[in-house]
Coordinates of C-alpha atoms and ligand atoms in Angstrom, one line a residue:
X206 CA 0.8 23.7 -11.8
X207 CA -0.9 23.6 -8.1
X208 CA -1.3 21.0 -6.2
X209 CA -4.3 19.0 -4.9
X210 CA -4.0 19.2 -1.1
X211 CA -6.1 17.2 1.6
X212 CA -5.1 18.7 4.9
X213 CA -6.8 17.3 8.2
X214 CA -7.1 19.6 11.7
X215 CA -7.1 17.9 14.5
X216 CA -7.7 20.3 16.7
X217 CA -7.8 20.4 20.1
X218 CA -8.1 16.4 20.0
X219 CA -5.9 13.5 20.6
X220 CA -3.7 12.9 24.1
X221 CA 0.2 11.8 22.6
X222 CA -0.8 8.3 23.0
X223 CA -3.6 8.4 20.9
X224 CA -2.1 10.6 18.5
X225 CA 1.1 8.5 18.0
X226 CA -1.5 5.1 17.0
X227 CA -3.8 7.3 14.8
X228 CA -0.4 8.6 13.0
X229 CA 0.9 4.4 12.7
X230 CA -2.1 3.2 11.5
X231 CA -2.5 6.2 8.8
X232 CA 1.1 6.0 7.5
X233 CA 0.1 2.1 7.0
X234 CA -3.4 2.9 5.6
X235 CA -1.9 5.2 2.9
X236 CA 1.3 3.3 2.4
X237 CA -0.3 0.9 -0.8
X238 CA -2.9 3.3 -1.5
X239 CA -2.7 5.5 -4.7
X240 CA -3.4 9.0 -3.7
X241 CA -4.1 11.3 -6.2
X242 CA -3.2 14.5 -4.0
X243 CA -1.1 15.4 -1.6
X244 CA -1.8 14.5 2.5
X245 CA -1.2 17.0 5.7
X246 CA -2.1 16.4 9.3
X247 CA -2.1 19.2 11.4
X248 CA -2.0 18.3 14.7
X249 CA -1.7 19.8 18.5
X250 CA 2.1 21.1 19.0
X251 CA 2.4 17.9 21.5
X252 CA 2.3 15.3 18.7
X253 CA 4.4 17.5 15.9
X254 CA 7.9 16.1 16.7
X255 CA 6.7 12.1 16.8
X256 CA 4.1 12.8 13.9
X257 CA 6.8 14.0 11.5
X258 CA 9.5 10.9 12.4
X259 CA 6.8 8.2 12.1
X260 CA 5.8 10.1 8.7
X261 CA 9.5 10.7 7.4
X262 CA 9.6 8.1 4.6
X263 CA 5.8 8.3 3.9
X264 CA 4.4 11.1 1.7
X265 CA 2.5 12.4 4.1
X266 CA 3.6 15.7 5.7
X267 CA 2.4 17.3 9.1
X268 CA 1.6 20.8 10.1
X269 CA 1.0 22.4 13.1
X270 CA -2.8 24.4 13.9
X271 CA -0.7 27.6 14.9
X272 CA 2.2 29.3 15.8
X273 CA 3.1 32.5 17.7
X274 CA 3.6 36.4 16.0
X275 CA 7.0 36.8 18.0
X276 CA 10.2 35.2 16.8
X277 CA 11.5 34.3 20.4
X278 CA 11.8 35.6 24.0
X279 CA 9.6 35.9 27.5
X280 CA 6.2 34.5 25.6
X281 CA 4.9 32.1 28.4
X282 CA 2.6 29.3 26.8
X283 CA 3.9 30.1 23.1
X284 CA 5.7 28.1 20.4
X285 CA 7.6 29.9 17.5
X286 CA 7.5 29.2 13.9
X287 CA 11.6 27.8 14.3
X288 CA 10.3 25.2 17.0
X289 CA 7.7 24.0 14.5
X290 CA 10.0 23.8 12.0
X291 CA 12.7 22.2 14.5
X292 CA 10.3 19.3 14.7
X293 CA 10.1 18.7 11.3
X294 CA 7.2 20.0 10.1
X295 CA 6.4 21.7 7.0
X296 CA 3.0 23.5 7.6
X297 CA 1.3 25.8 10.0
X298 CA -2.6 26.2 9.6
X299 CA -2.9 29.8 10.2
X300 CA -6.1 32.6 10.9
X301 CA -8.3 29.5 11.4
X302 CA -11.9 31.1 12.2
X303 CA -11.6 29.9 15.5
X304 CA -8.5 31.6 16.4
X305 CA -9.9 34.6 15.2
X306 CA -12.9 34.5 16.6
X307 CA -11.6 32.7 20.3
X308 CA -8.3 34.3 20.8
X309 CA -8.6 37.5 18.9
X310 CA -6.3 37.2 16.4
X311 CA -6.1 40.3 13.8
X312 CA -5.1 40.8 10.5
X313 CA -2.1 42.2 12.3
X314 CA -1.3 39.3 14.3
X315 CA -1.5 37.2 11.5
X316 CA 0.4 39.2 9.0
X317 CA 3.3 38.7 11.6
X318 CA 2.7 34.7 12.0
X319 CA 2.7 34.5 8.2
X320 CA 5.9 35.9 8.0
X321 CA 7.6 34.2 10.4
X322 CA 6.4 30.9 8.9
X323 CA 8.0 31.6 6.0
X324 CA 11.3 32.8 7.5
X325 CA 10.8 29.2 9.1
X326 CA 10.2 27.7 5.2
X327 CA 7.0 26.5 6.8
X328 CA 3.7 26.5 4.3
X329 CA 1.2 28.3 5.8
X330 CA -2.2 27.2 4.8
X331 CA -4.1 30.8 5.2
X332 CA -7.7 30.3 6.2
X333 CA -10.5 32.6 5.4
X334 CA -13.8 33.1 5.1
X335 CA -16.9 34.8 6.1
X336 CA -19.8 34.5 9.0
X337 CA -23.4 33.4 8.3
X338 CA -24.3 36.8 9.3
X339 CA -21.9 38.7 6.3
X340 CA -23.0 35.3 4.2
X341 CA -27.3 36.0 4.4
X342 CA -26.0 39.8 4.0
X343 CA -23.8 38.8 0.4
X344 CA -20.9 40.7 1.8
X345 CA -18.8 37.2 1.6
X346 CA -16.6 39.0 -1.4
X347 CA -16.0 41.9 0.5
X348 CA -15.1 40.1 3.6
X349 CA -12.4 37.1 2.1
X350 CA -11.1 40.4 0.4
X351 CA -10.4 42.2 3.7
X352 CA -8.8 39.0 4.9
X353 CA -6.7 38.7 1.7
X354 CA -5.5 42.0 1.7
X355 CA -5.4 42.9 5.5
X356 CA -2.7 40.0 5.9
X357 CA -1.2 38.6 2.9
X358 CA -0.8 41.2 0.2
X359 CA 2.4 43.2 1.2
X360 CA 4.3 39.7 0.5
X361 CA 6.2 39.7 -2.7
X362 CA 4.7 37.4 -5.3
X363 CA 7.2 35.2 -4.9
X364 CA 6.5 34.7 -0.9
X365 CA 2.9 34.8 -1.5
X366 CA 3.7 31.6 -3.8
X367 CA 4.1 30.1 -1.1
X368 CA 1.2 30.3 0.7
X369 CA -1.8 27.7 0.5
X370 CA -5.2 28.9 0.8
X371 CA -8.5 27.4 2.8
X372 CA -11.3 29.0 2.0
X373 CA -13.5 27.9 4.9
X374 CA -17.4 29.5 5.3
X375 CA -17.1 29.6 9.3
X376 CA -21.2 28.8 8.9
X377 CA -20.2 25.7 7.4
X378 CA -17.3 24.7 10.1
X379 CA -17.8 21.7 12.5
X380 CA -22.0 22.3 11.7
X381 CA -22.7 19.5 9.3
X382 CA -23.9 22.4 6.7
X383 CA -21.5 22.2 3.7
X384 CA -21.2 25.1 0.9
X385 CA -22.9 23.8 -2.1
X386 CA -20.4 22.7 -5.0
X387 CA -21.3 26.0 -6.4
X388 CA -21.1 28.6 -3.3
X389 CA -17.4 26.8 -3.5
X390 CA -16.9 26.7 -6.8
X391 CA -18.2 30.4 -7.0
X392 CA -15.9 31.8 -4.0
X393 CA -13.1 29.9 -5.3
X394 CA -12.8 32.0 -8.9
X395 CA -13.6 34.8 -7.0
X396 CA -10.4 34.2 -4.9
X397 CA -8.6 33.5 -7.6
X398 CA -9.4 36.4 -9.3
X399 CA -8.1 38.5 -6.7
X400 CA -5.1 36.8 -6.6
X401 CA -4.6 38.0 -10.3
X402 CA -5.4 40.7 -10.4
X403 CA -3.1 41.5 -7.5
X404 CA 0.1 39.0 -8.3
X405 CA -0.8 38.1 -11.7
X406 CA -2.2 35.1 -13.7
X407 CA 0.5 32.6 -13.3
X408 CA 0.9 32.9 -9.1
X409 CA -3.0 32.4 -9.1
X410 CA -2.9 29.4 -11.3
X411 CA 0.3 28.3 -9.3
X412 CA -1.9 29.3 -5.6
X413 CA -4.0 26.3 -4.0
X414 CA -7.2 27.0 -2.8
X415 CA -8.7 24.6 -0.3
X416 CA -12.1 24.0 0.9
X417 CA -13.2 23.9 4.5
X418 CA -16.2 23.6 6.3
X419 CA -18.0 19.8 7.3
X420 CA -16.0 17.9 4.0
X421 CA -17.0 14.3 4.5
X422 CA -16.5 10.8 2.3
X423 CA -19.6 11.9 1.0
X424 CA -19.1 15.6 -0.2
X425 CA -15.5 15.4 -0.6
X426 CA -15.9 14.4 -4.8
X427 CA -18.8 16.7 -5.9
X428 CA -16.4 19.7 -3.8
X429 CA -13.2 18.5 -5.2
X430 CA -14.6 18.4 -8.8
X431 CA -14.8 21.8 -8.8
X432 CA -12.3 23.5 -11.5
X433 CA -11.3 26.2 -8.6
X434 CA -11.6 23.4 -5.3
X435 CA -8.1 22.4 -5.0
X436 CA -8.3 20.0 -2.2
X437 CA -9.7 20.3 1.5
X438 CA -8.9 21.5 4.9
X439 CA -10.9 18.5 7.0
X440 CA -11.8 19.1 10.5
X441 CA -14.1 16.3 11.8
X442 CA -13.6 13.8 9.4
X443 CA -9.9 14.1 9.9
X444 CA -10.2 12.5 13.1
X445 CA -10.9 8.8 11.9
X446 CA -8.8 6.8 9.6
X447 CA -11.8 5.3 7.3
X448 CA -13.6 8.9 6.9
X449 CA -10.2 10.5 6.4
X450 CA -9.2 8.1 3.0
X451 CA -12.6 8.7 2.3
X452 CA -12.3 12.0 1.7
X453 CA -8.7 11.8 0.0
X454 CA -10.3 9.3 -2.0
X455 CA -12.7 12.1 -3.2
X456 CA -9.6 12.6 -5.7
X457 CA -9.7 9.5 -7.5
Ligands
PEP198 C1 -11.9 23.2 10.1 O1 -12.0 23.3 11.3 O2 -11.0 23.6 9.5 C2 -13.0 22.4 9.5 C3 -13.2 22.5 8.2 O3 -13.8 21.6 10.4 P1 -15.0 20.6 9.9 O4 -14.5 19.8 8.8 O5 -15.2 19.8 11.1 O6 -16.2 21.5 9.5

């Protein structure tokens, strides 16, 4: 059966000093806690090597926010999906609204990062999701279907298995305006739906779909009680240990 997954972004946030505290003092916040999913940071490249070896023995894995659509070579400024994995992490956050929308990153692009994460056995956790403009104008179905199908669905079912989801509402992202419980739980199915309809029943029961878009302490149980919302992808309140277990602790 899936797996509940709470994933945090840290984005463009934390220097390697204040990264490598933050990861201490999470590892020992969560140590005698009872965590009824499973826990992902994602962090800047920088902090991916000490991140995973302060985590090792803890159950908590680490991600990186990105990774680049070539395998190797003269790419100045890039990292590859192998030097994430080299550092031992397990997940790569990948078509996050803002490096679609910031660094023009195409179905293309992406469909090139996703397979090199896997080549890499790194978990991607695919974000999609649609603008307040496609939102007001109820093409949201039509638009997480483009993103579905312009970058995922030439993988075999049994890559795409693989793959987490984060259905993130970019209207929703970083704004303080969450999806209702029922714009989730609604988009959610629908994704789901998809999912069977192109790889069959079991991989979409199998396939996680997160939520994304302003999941706080507050939310985070009303969303996660959702029969579709499979966890969260947490931006802002990733970024401070209390509001972090607060929303993990949306799961119990
Ligand atoms: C995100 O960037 O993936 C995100 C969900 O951000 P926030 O929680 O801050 O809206």
């Amino acid at each position: 059966m899936r797996k509940n997954i709470v994933a945090g972004n840290w984005k463009m946030n934390k220097t390697f000093p204040e990264g490598v505290e933050f990861v201490k003092e999470l590892k020992l916040a969560l140590e005698n806690e009872k965590t009824n999913c499973d826990v992902v940071i994602c962090t800047p490249y920088i902090h991916l090597a000490a991140a995973a070896t302060i985590l090792e023995v803890s159950a908590v894995g680490v991600g990186a926010e990105n990774c680049a659509d070539k395998e190797a070579g003269a790419y100045t400024g890039e990292v590859s999906a192998a030097m994430v994995a080299s550092t031992g992490a397990k997940y790569v956050i990948l078509g996050h609204s803002e490096r679609r929308a910031y660094y023009g990153e195409t179905a293309e692009i992406l469909k090139e990062k996703v397979k090199l994460a896997l080549a890499n056995n790194l978990t991607p956790i695919f974000c999609i999701g649609e603008v307040l403009a496609e939102r007001e104008a109820e093409k949201q179905n039509e638009v997480v279907y483009a993103q579905l199908a312009g970058s995922l669905f030439e993988l075999s079912a049994a890559d795409f298995s693989k793959i987490v989801l984060a259905y993130e509402p970019v209207w929703a992202i970083g704004t303080g305006k969450t999806a209702t419980a029922q714009q989730a739980q609604d988009m959610h199915a629908y994704i789901r739906g998809v999912i069977a309809e192109q790889y069959g029943k079991e991989v979409a029961d199998n396939t996680s779909i997160l939520y994304g878009g302003s999941c706080n302490p507050s939310n985070a149980k009303e969303l996660f009680s959702n029969p579709d919302v499979d966890g969260g992808l947490i931006g802002g309140a990733c970024l401070k240990i209390a509001d972090f277990k607060g929303v993990i602790a949306g799961f119990n």
